[in-house]
Coordinates of C-alpha atoms in Angstrom, one line a residue:
X1 CA 2.9 13.9 49.0
X2 CA 3.9 11.2 51.5
X3 CA 1.0 12.3 53.8
X4 CA -1.3 12.0 50.6
X5 CA 0.0 8.7 50.0
X6 CA -0.5 7.5 53.4
X7 CA -4.1 8.7 53.5
X8 CA -4.6 7.1 50.4
X9 CA -3.4 3.7 51.4
X10 CA -5.8 4.2 54.7
X11 CA -8.5 5.3 52.7
X12 CA -8.4 2.2 50.2
X13 CA -8.1 -0.1 53.2
X14 CA -11.1 1.2 54.7
X15 CA -12.8 1.1 51.5
X16 CA -11.7 -2.6 51.1
X17 CA -13.4 -3.2 54.4
X18 CA -16.5 -1.6 53.1
X19 CA -16.8 -3.4 50.0
X20 CA -16.3 -6.6 51.4
X21 CA -18.9 -6.2 54.1
X22 CA -21.5 -4.4 51.8
X23 CA -21.0 -6.4 48.7
X24 CA -19.9 -10.0 49.9
X25 CA -23.2 -11.5 49.2
X26 CA -23.4 -10.5 45.6
X27 CA -20.3 -11.8 43.9
X28 CA -19.8 -12.2 40.4
X29 CA -19.1 -15.8 38.9
X30 CA -18.1 -16.4 35.2
X31 CA -18.5 -19.6 33.0
X32 CA -17.6 -20.5 29.4
X33 CA -19.8 -22.8 27.7
X34 CA -18.9 -24.2 24.1
X35 CA -21.1 -26.0 22.2
X36 CA -20.0 -28.4 19.6
X37 CA -20.6 -31.9 18.0
X38 CA -18.6 -34.8 18.9
X39 CA -19.1 -38.5 18.1
X40 CA -19.8 -40.9 20.9
X41 CA -21.6 -44.3 21.4
X42 CA -23.8 -44.3 24.3
X43 CA -25.8 -47.4 23.0
X44 CA -23.0 -48.9 21.0
X45 CA -24.0 -47.1 17.9
X46 CA -21.5 -44.2 16.9
X47 CA -23.6 -41.0 16.5
X48 CA -23.3 -37.0 16.4
X49 CA -24.1 -35.7 20.0
X50 CA -23.8 -32.2 21.3
X51 CA -21.0 -31.8 23.9
X52 CA -20.4 -28.7 26.1
X53 CA -16.7 -27.9 26.7
X54 CA -15.9 -31.3 24.9
X55 CA -18.1 -33.2 27.6
X56 CA -21.5 -35.1 27.4
X57 CA -23.2 -34.1 29.6
X58 CA -21.9 -30.7 30.0
X59 CA -19.9 -29.3 33.1
X60 CA -21.9 -28.2 36.3
X61 CA -22.5 -24.5 36.8
X62 CA -22.1 -24.2 40.7
X63 CA -23.1 -20.8 42.2
X64 CA -24.4 -19.5 45.5
X65 CA -27.6 -17.7 46.3
X66 CA -27.6 -14.1 45.2
X67 CA -24.6 -14.2 43.2
X68 CA -24.4 -12.6 39.6
X69 CA -23.9 -15.4 36.9
X70 CA -22.2 -14.5 33.5
X71 CA -22.0 -17.2 31.1
X72 CA -20.6 -16.8 27.8
X73 CA -22.1 -19.4 25.3
X74 CA -19.8 -20.1 22.2
X75 CA -21.9 -21.6 19.3
X76 CA -19.5 -23.9 17.4
X77 CA -22.7 -26.0 16.0
X78 CA -24.0 -25.6 12.3
X79 CA -27.2 -24.1 13.3
X80 CA -28.7 -21.5 15.7
X81 CA -28.5 -22.1 19.2
X82 CA -30.4 -20.6 22.5
X83 CA -29.4 -21.9 25.8
X84 CA -32.4 -21.7 28.6
X85 CA -32.2 -22.1 32.2
X86 CA -35.5 -23.9 33.5
X87 CA -36.5 -22.9 37.3
X88 CA -34.1 -20.0 37.7
X89 CA -36.4 -17.2 38.3
X90 CA -34.4 -14.3 36.7
X91 CA -36.1 -11.6 38.4
X92 CA -37.0 -8.6 35.8
X93 CA -35.0 -9.9 33.0
X94 CA -36.8 -12.2 30.6
X95 CA -34.1 -11.1 28.1
X96 CA -31.9 -13.5 29.5
X97 CA -34.5 -16.8 29.2
X98 CA -33.1 -18.3 26.3
X99 CA -36.2 -19.3 24.3
X100 CA -37.4 -18.1 21.0
X101 CA -40.2 -16.3 22.3
X102 CA -38.0 -13.8 24.2
X103 CA -34.4 -14.2 22.4
X104 CA -33.1 -14.0 19.0
X105 CA -31.2 -17.3 18.5
X106 CA -27.4 -17.3 18.4
X107 CA -26.0 -17.7 15.1
X108 CA -23.8 -20.6 14.1
X109 CA -20.1 -19.7 15.0
X110 CA -21.1 -16.6 17.0
X111 CA -21.1 -16.5 20.8
X112 CA -23.4 -14.3 23.3
X113 CA -23.1 -13.9 27.1
X114 CA -26.1 -14.5 29.3
X115 CA -26.1 -12.2 32.6
X116 CA -28.4 -12.8 35.4
X117 CA -28.6 -13.0 39.0
X118 CA -29.9 -16.1 41.2
X119 CA -31.8 -13.8 43.6
X120 CA -33.1 -15.7 46.6
X121 CA -32.9 -19.2 45.3
X122 CA -31.5 -22.4 46.3
X123 CA -31.6 -25.8 44.5
X124 CA -31.0 -28.3 41.7
X125 CA -31.7 -27.5 38.1
X126 CA -30.5 -28.0 34.8
X127 CA -29.4 -26.0 31.7
X128 CA -30.0 -27.1 28.0
X129 CA -30.6 -25.8 24.3
X130 CA -34.1 -25.0 23.6
X131 CA -34.1 -24.9 19.7
X132 CA -34.9 -27.3 17.2
X133 CA -34.9 -30.5 19.4
X134 CA -31.3 -30.3 20.2
X135 CA -31.7 -31.5 23.7
X136 CA -32.5 -34.8 22.1
X137 CA -28.8 -34.6 21.3
X138 CA -27.3 -33.5 24.4
X139 CA -26.1 -30.1 25.4
X140 CA -27.3 -30.0 28.9
X141 CA -25.6 -29.9 32.2
X142 CA -26.4 -29.3 36.1
X143 CA -27.1 -25.8 37.5
X144 CA -26.6 -26.0 41.2
X145 CA -27.5 -22.9 43.4
X146 CA -26.0 -23.4 47.2
X147 CA -27.2 -21.9 50.1
X148 CA -25.2 -19.1 51.5
X149 CA -23.2 -20.0 54.6
X150 CA -25.3 -18.1 56.9
X151 CA -28.6 -20.4 56.2
X152 CA -28.5 -23.6 57.4
X153 CA -29.7 -26.5 55.7
X154 CA -32.8 -28.4 57.1
X155 CA -30.7 -31.7 56.9
X156 CA -27.1 -32.6 58.0
X157 CA -24.5 -31.4 55.7
X158 CA -23.9 -34.4 53.3
X159 CA -20.5 -36.2 52.6
X160 CA -20.5 -35.8 48.9
X161 CA -22.5 -34.3 45.8
X162 CA -23.6 -36.6 42.9
X163 CA -25.3 -35.5 39.7
X164 CA -27.4 -38.0 37.8
X165 CA -29.0 -37.4 34.6
X166 CA -31.4 -39.8 33.2
X167 CA -33.5 -39.9 30.1
X168 CA -34.7 -41.7 27.0
X169 CA -32.3 -41.9 24.0
X170 CA -32.5 -42.4 20.4
X171 CA -29.7 -43.6 18.1
X172 CA -30.9 -40.9 15.6
X173 CA -29.8 -37.3 16.2
X174 CA -31.9 -34.5 16.8
X175 CA -31.9 -33.4 13.2
X176 CA -33.2 -36.9 12.2
X177 CA -35.9 -36.9 15.0
X178 CA -37.2 -33.5 13.9
X179 CA -37.4 -34.8 10.2
X180 CA -39.7 -37.2 11.3
X181 CA -41.9 -35.0 12.8
X182 CA -41.8 -32.5 9.9
X183 CA -42.6 -35.5 7.9
X184 CA -45.8 -36.2 10.2
X185 CA -44.3 -39.5 11.7
X186 CA -44.2 -40.3 15.5
X187 CA -40.8 -40.9 17.1
X188 CA -41.6 -44.3 18.0
X189 CA -40.0 -46.1 20.9
X190 CA -36.8 -44.8 22.0
X191 CA -33.6 -46.9 21.5
X192 CA -32.8 -46.7 25.5
X193 CA -32.4 -44.9 28.7
X194 CA -28.8 -43.1 29.3
X195 CA -27.6 -42.6 32.8
X196 CA -25.0 -39.4 32.5
X197 CA -24.8 -40.2 29.1
X198 CA -23.8 -43.8 29.2
X199 CA -25.7 -46.9 28.2
X200 CA -26.7 -49.6 30.4
X201 CA -24.7 -51.9 32.4
X202 CA -24.8 -55.5 31.2
X203 CA -27.2 -56.9 33.6
X204 CA -28.8 -59.2 31.2
X205 CA -26.8 -60.7 28.1
X206 CA -29.8 -61.1 26.0
X207 CA -31.2 -57.4 26.5
X208 CA -27.8 -55.7 26.8
X209 CA -25.2 -56.1 24.2
X210 CA -21.6 -56.5 25.1
X211 CA -19.2 -53.6 24.8
X212 CA -21.2 -50.7 26.2
X213 CA -19.8 -48.0 28.2
X214 CA -21.8 -47.9 31.6
X215 CA -21.9 -45.1 34.3
X216 CA -20.1 -46.3 37.6
X217 CA -20.9 -43.8 41.1
X218 CA -18.0 -44.3 43.4
X219 CA -19.1 -44.2 47.2
X220 CA -17.7 -44.8 50.5
X221 CA -19.3 -47.0 53.3
X222 CA -21.3 -45.2 56.0
X223 CA -21.1 -41.8 54.2
X224 CA -24.4 -39.9 53.2
X225 CA -24.4 -38.2 49.6
X226 CA -26.7 -35.7 48.1
X227 CA -28.0 -37.1 44.8
X228 CA -29.5 -34.7 42.4
X229 CA -31.4 -36.5 39.6
X230 CA -32.8 -34.9 36.5
X231 CA -34.8 -36.2 33.9
X232 CA -33.4 -34.7 30.4
X233 CA -35.1 -37.0 28.0
X234 CA -37.1 -36.7 25.1
X235 CA -40.9 -37.5 26.3
X236 CA -40.6 -40.4 28.6
X237 CA -41.6 -40.7 32.2
X238 CA -38.8 -42.7 34.3
X239 CA -38.6 -44.7 37.5
X240 CA -35.8 -44.1 39.5
X241 CA -34.3 -46.5 42.1
X242 CA -30.9 -47.5 43.9
X243 CA -31.1 -51.3 44.6
X244 CA -31.5 -51.8 48.3
X245 CA -31.0 -48.1 49.3
X246 CA -33.6 -45.6 50.8
X247 CA -33.9 -42.3 48.7
X248 CA -34.5 -39.6 51.4
X249 CA -36.3 -36.6 49.4
X250 CA -35.3 -33.3 50.9
X251 CA -35.7 -31.0 47.6
X252 CA -37.3 -30.3 44.3
X253 CA -36.5 -27.4 41.6
X254 CA -35.8 -24.9 44.3
X255 CA -38.0 -26.0 47.3
X256 CA -37.3 -28.0 50.4
X257 CA -39.8 -30.7 50.8
X258 CA -40.9 -32.4 53.8
X259 CA -38.5 -35.4 54.0
X260 CA -39.8 -38.9 53.6
X261 CA -38.0 -42.1 52.2
X262 CA -39.0 -43.5 48.8
X263 CA -37.8 -46.9 47.5
X264 CA -38.4 -45.6 43.9
X265 CA -39.8 -42.3 42.4
X266 CA -41.3 -41.4 39.2
X267 CA -39.3 -38.5 37.8
X268 CA -41.0 -37.1 34.4
X269 CA -39.5 -35.1 31.8
X270 CA -38.0 -32.0 32.7
X271 CA -38.4 -32.8 36.5
X272 CA -35.3 -32.5 39.0
X273 CA -35.1 -34.1 42.5
X274 CA -32.5 -34.2 45.4
X275 CA -32.2 -37.2 47.9
X276 CA -30.1 -38.0 50.6
X277 CA -28.8 -41.6 50.2
X278 CA -26.7 -43.3 53.2
X279 CA -24.5 -46.1 52.0
X280 CA -25.6 -48.4 54.8
X281 CA -25.2 -51.8 53.0
X282 CA -22.8 -54.3 53.0
X283 CA -20.4 -54.5 50.4
X284 CA -20.5 -58.0 49.2
X285 CA -21.5 -56.8 45.6
X286 CA -22.0 -53.6 43.8
X287 CA -25.6 -52.2 43.6
X288 CA -27.8 -51.4 40.5
X289 CA -29.0 -47.8 39.8
X290 CA -32.1 -48.0 37.5
X291 CA -34.1 -45.7 35.3
X292 CA -36.8 -47.8 33.7
X293 CA -39.8 -46.6 31.7
X294 CA -43.2 -46.0 32.9
X295 CA -47.0 -46.3 31.8
X296 CA -45.8 -48.6 28.9
X297 CA -46.1 -52.2 27.9
X298 CA -43.1 -53.2 30.0
X299 CA -42.5 -56.5 27.8
X300 CA -42.3 -54.5 24.8
X301 CA -40.3 -51.8 26.0
X302 CA -37.6 -53.9 28.0
X303 CA -34.5 -52.8 26.2
X304 CA -35.3 -49.4 27.2
X305 CA -33.8 -49.5 30.6
X306 CA -31.0 -47.3 32.2
X307 CA -28.6 -49.3 34.5
X308 CA -25.5 -47.8 36.4
X309 CA -23.4 -49.3 39.0
X310 CA -23.2 -47.8 42.5
X311 CA -19.7 -49.1 43.6
X312 CA -18.7 -48.9 47.8
X313 CA -14.7 -48.6 48.1
X314 CA -14.8 -51.9 49.7
X315 CA -17.2 -53.8 47.4
X316 CA -16.0 -57.6 47.1
X317 CA -17.8 -58.2 43.4
X318 CA -19.8 -56.8 40.7
X319 CA -23.5 -56.6 40.8
X320 CA -25.4 -59.6 39.5
X321 CA -29.0 -60.9 39.1
X322 CA -32.0 -59.0 38.1
X323 CA -32.4 -55.4 38.5
X324 CA -34.8 -54.4 41.2
X325 CA -38.5 -54.4 40.1
X326 CA -40.5 -51.2 39.3
X327 CA -43.5 -50.5 41.1
X328 CA -46.3 -53.0 40.3
X329 CA -49.2 -50.7 39.5
X330 CA -50.3 -52.1 35.9
X331 CA -54.0 -52.1 37.3
X332 CA -53.5 -49.1 39.5
X333 CA -53.4 -45.8 37.8
X334 CA -53.7 -44.0 41.1
X335 CA -50.0 -45.2 42.7
X336 CA -47.8 -42.5 40.8
X337 CA -50.6 -39.8 41.2
X338 CA -50.5 -40.4 45.0
X339 CA -46.7 -40.5 45.0
X340 CA -46.9 -37.4 43.4
X341 CA -49.4 -35.6 45.8
X342 CA -47.5 -36.9 48.8
X343 CA -44.6 -34.5 48.0
X344 CA -45.1 -31.5 50.1
X345 CA -43.4 -28.4 50.9
X346 CA -41.1 -28.3 54.0
X347 CA -43.0 -25.2 55.4
X348 CA -40.6 -24.7 58.5
X349 CA -37.3 -24.8 56.5
X350 CA -35.5 -21.7 55.5
X351 CA -34.5 -21.5 51.7
X352 CA -32.4 -18.7 50.4
X353 CA -33.7 -16.3 52.9
X354 CA -33.9 -16.6 56.9
X355 CA -37.7 -16.7 56.9
X356 CA -39.5 -20.0 56.3
X357 CA -40.6 -20.6 52.7
X358 CA -44.0 -21.5 53.9
X359 CA -44.6 -17.9 55.1
X360 CA -46.5 -17.2 52.0
X361 CA -50.1 -18.0 52.6
X362 CA -50.9 -18.8 49.0
X363 CA -54.1 -20.7 50.0
X364 CA -55.8 -17.5 51.3
X365 CA -55.1 -15.4 48.1
X366 CA -57.7 -14.4 46.0
X367 CA -57.3 -15.8 42.6
X368 CA -57.5 -13.0 40.0
X369 CA -57.5 -14.9 36.9
X370 CA -58.0 -18.4 35.6
X371 CA -57.1 -20.4 32.5
X372 CA -57.6 -24.1 31.2
X373 CA -55.2 -25.3 29.0
X374 CA -56.2 -28.3 27.3
X375 CA -53.9 -30.6 25.2
X376 CA -54.9 -33.1 22.8
X377 CA -53.3 -35.7 20.3
X378 CA -51.4 -34.2 17.6
X379 CA -53.1 -33.5 14.4
X380 CA -52.7 -32.0 10.9
X381 CA -53.1 -28.3 10.6
X382 CA -52.4 -26.9 7.0
X383 CA -50.9 -30.2 5.8
X384 CA -48.3 -30.1 9.0
X385 CA -48.5 -32.3 12.3
X386 CA -48.9 -30.1 15.0
X387 CA -49.7 -30.2 18.7
X388 CA -51.8 -27.5 20.5
X389 CA -53.2 -25.9 23.9
X390 CA -56.8 -24.8 23.4
X391 CA -56.6 -25.6 19.8
X392 CA -53.9 -23.2 19.2
X393 CA -50.6 -24.6 18.0
X394 CA -47.8 -21.6 18.7
X395 CA -46.5 -20.1 15.6
X396 CA -43.4 -18.3 16.7
X397 CA -43.1 -14.4 15.6
X398 CA -40.3 -13.4 13.9
X399 CA -39.4 -10.8 16.4
X400 CA -39.2 -12.0 19.7
X401 CA -42.2 -10.7 21.8
X402 CA -40.4 -8.4 24.2
X403 CA -38.0 -7.1 21.6
X404 CA -41.2 -6.2 19.6
X405 CA -42.7 -4.4 22.5
X406 CA -39.7 -2.3 22.8
X407 CA -39.4 -1.2 19.3
X408 CA -43.2 -1.0 18.5
X409 CA -42.9 -3.8 15.8
X410 CA -46.9 -4.2 14.8
X411 CA -49.0 -7.5 14.6
X412 CA -46.0 -9.7 15.8
X413 CA -48.7 -11.4 18.5
X414 CA -51.8 -10.9 19.9
X415 CA -52.9 -10.8 23.5
X416 CA -55.8 -13.1 23.2
X417 CA -55.1 -16.4 24.2
X418 CA -58.3 -18.1 25.2
X419 CA -59.1 -18.4 28.7
X420 CA -60.7 -22.0 27.8
X421 CA -60.9 -24.8 25.2
X422 CA -62.6 -23.3 22.2
X423 CA -65.2 -25.3 19.8
X424 CA -63.5 -24.7 16.7
X425 CA -61.0 -26.5 14.4
X426 CA -57.4 -26.2 15.6
X427 CA -55.1 -23.8 13.9
X428 CA -51.7 -22.0 14.2
X429 CA -51.6 -18.8 15.8
X430 CA -49.6 -16.0 17.7
X431 CA -51.8 -15.7 20.7
X432 CA -50.4 -15.3 24.2
X433 CA -51.8 -14.6 27.7
X434 CA -52.2 -11.1 29.0
X435 CA -50.8 -11.5 32.6
X436 CA -52.0 -9.2 35.5
X437 CA -48.8 -7.7 37.4
X438 CA -49.1 -9.1 41.1
X439 CA -52.3 -10.9 40.0
X440 CA -52.6 -14.6 41.4
X441 CA -53.4 -17.0 38.6
X442 CA -55.0 -20.3 38.3
X443 CA -54.0 -22.7 35.4
X444 CA -56.0 -26.0 35.0
X445 CA -53.7 -28.2 32.9
X446 CA -56.3 -30.7 31.3
X447 CA -54.2 -33.7 29.3
X448 CA -56.7 -35.4 26.9
X449 CA -53.7 -36.9 25.2
X450 CA -52.6 -40.5 25.5
X451 CA -49.1 -39.5 27.0
X452 CA -47.9 -38.3 30.4
X453 CA -47.0 -34.8 29.9
X454 CA -44.7 -32.1 31.7
X455 CA -45.7 -28.6 32.2
X456 CA -43.1 -26.1 32.6
X457 CA -43.4 -22.1 33.5
X458 CA -40.2 -19.9 32.9
X459 CA -39.4 -17.2 35.3
X460 CA -41.6 -18.6 38.2
X461 CA -42.1 -21.3 40.7
X462 CA -45.8 -22.4 41.0
X463 CA -47.8 -24.3 43.6
X464 CA -49.2 -27.6 42.4
X465 CA -52.1 -27.6 44.5
X466 CA -54.2 -30.7 42.8
X467 CA -54.4 -33.6 40.3
X468 CA -56.9 -35.9 39.3
X469 CA -58.2 -38.3 36.8
X470 CA -61.1 -37.2 34.3
X471 CA -62.2 -33.8 33.2
X472 CA -61.4 -31.0 35.9
X473 CA -64.6 -29.2 37.1
X474 CA -65.5 -26.3 39.3
X475 CA -65.9 -28.6 42.4
X476 CA -62.6 -30.0 41.9
X477 CA -61.3 -27.0 43.5
X478 CA -62.5 -28.4 46.8
X479 CA -59.7 -30.9 46.7
X480 CA -57.1 -28.4 46.3
X481 CA -54.0 -28.4 48.8
X482 CA -54.1 -24.8 50.2
X483 CA -51.4 -25.2 53.0
X484 CA -48.2 -27.0 52.0
X485 CA -48.4 -27.9 48.3
X486 CA -45.0 -28.1 46.5
X487 CA -43.6 -25.0 44.9
X488 CA -41.6 -25.9 41.6
X489 CA -41.5 -25.4 38.0
X490 CA -42.3 -28.4 36.3
X491 CA -45.1 -30.5 37.1
X492 CA -46.6 -33.7 35.5
X493 CA -50.1 -33.9 34.0
X494 CA -51.4 -37.7 33.7
X495 CA -52.7 -39.0 30.4
X496 CA -56.4 -38.5 30.7
X497 CA -56.2 -36.3 33.7
X498 CA -55.7 -32.7 35.2
X499 CA -53.3 -30.8 37.3
X500 CA -54.0 -27.4 38.8
X501 CA -51.3 -24.7 39.7
X502 CA -51.3 -21.3 41.3
X503 CA -48.7 -18.8 40.6
X504 CA -48.2 -15.1 41.7
X505 CA -47.2 -12.8 38.8
X506 CA -44.7 -10.6 40.5
X507 CA -42.1 -11.1 37.9
X508 CA -42.4 -8.8 35.0
X509 CA -41.4 -9.8 31.4
X510 CA -42.5 -12.4 28.9
X511 CA -42.4 -15.9 30.1
X512 CA -42.7 -19.3 28.2
X513 CA -45.4 -21.9 29.1
X514 CA -44.8 -25.0 27.5
X515 CA -44.7 -28.9 27.7
X516 CA -41.2 -30.2 28.2
X517 CA -42.1 -33.3 26.0
X518 CA -39.7 -32.3 23.1
X519 CA -41.6 -33.7 20.3
X520 CA -45.0 -32.0 21.4
X521 CA -43.0 -28.7 22.4
X522 CA -41.6 -28.8 18.8
X523 CA -44.9 -29.3 17.3
X524 CA -46.2 -26.1 19.0
X525 CA -47.9 -27.0 22.5
X526 CA -46.7 -23.7 24.3
X527 CA -47.5 -20.1 24.7
X528 CA -46.3 -17.2 26.5
X529 CA -47.5 -15.0 29.3
X530 CA -46.6 -11.3 28.9
X531 CA -46.6 -9.4 32.2
X532 CA -46.2 -5.7 32.3
X533 CA -46.2 -3.2 35.2
X534 CA -48.7 -0.3 34.2
X535 CA -47.6 1.9 36.9
X536 CA -43.9 1.5 36.1
X537 CA -43.2 4.8 34.3
X538 CA -39.6 4.9 35.0
X539 CA -38.8 1.2 34.1
X540 CA -37.6 -0.1 37.7
X541 CA -39.4 -3.3 37.5
X542 CA -37.8 -4.6 34.7
X543 CA -34.2 -4.7 33.3
X544 CA -33.5 -2.9 30.2
X545 CA -32.8 -4.7 27.2
X546 CA -28.8 -5.5 27.6
X547 CA -26.1 -3.9 25.6
X548 CA -25.6 -7.2 23.7
X549 CA -28.9 -8.0 22.7
X550 CA -29.6 -9.7 19.3
X551 CA -31.7 -8.4 16.8
X552 CA -33.9 -10.6 14.0
X553 CA -36.9 -10.6 12.2
X554 CA -38.2 -7.1 11.5
X555 CA -35.2 -5.5 13.4
X556 CA -32.5 -7.6 11.8
X557 CA -31.3 -4.5 10.1
X558 CA -30.2 -3.3 13.8
X559 CA -27.7 -6.1 14.3
X560 CA -23.8 -5.3 13.9
X561 CA -21.4 -7.8 13.0
X562 CA -20.1 -10.3 15.8
X563 CA -17.6 -9.0 18.1
X564 CA -15.1 -11.7 19.6
X565 CA -15.7 -11.8 23.3
X566 CA -15.1 -13.7 26.6
X567 CA -16.8 -14.1 29.6
X568 CA -17.2 -10.9 31.4
X569 CA -19.2 -9.4 34.7
X570 CA -22.2 -7.5 34.2
X571 CA -20.2 -4.3 34.4
X572 CA -17.0 -5.5 32.6
X573 CA -14.2 -7.6 33.6
X574 CA -14.1 -8.0 37.4
X575 CA -10.7 -6.8 38.5
X576 CA -11.1 -3.4 36.7
X577 CA -14.7 -3.0 38.2
X578 CA -13.3 -4.0 41.5
X579 CA -10.4 -1.4 41.2
X580 CA -12.6 1.5 40.1
X581 CA -15.1 1.0 43.0
X582 CA -12.2 1.0 45.4
X583 CA -10.8 4.1 43.9
X584 CA -14.0 5.8 44.1
X585 CA -14.7 5.1 47.8
X586 CA -11.0 6.1 48.5
X587 CA -11.5 9.5 46.9
X588 CA -14.7 9.7 48.5
X589 CA -13.2 9.2 51.9
X590 CA -10.2 11.6 51.4
X591 CA -12.4 14.3 50.3

């Protein structure tokens, strides 16, 4: 017996070594996110906002490449909830995407656990609630994927990490905003711009009332910080700048960029950028951090400006005087577009893997399918204000698309989304795109609306190969960047212009294509792309429906009562999982 015990101890030690070597890169991290209303006054007016774990904005989720992420979401709101993770590729598992076309919503007072792997990814992203305009009341937080230690950064390791949320804000909460849209009204001018959930510093006593709490970011002189900026607003493009400081752009939405300095950068709704900022100024005073609106009459929108304070530890006084000017391009529509086109991929930098990101020669791949998605100003369809792509305003099926496929629920959607704008009156519909597995798709985003729009594709990064004003034409392809176009998941489409993207459809599932502008999204400006592998008879290229899948619509009868649970790993609690594995290896070793 003593000999057996000794052998078992040796076996366990060897198993531990084996496990640490083979599985160290695939750790499991657990998070709990509780969504609940709180009262806050970011613009000096008490209002209901959506907090996560009691915080507004919510906590940072910080993980490392290849880790399995388990997030238990508790819905303490008085309405349904889904949390989505834009920019995360979620390989083979649109079941975890957190949008209405792929998931049944989490009912009020229920919880649901998301489980996915951040496979071969790095970068700065954010999570938010995807239903019913809820992001307009908060519920967002930063999602950071850090390099594995074996992969070097294409820049010096920063001295600190700073997350900055910017976004337009209304003192009416999301329920009032969607009531306005339901009644055919426009949302109107926002009441302000928040920085990290707080109102503006009182840089001007006539524009900013006294008593508003503002954000202060503390730094040390001579240090370089990685500053991750997310536009989480409703519908407004913002210009971001830090007084007297250069913004060295290094990454956007999971792709390292060619490094260039900006004094300011336009950041559109739903977009994320990462800068290196060196604190190289003298500390005679604090400095302004500014997020101001773009493409509007600035004299009318003066009050809609976000201002925070950059405070050096040795600062000698408060920031004073006028805020730094925005880009002076009232008569030059090309300024912001040229700035966007200058953002290129760093083709020599490694990302999540040792090989350079630019090794995928997208410019030489033959396009197998093409779509033009045209958006126009919202109009009335069947007595309702609606927004469209190609004249179709998406009408969500009662049973999510992938769930309807799995259980053969008929007539929930149609695979007939038009390749081009159709000359017919706009209508509501359940049409989606039938994607070809491992096809290479070209999507032209034609914006005939009057506002800048942001286009987003779940489950993928795409190459932003071209932009222009006017109508896209066949010869516009001659202007495409076929070498180092930025790869990202959210791109701007300027009013009266077009943007062209290319995407390799290697991720099976059902993925949302949408505008990130919340009013247009709520009014139906979205569709889905369904990608299946016809040769996959053993279902190896897509994860099966999770054990905790929610049922609704035609399958509501299958839903069991809610079970109280806490965050667990993909295979249950992490400690028993490790124990069982070690015991298994130990027994194998003995045998």
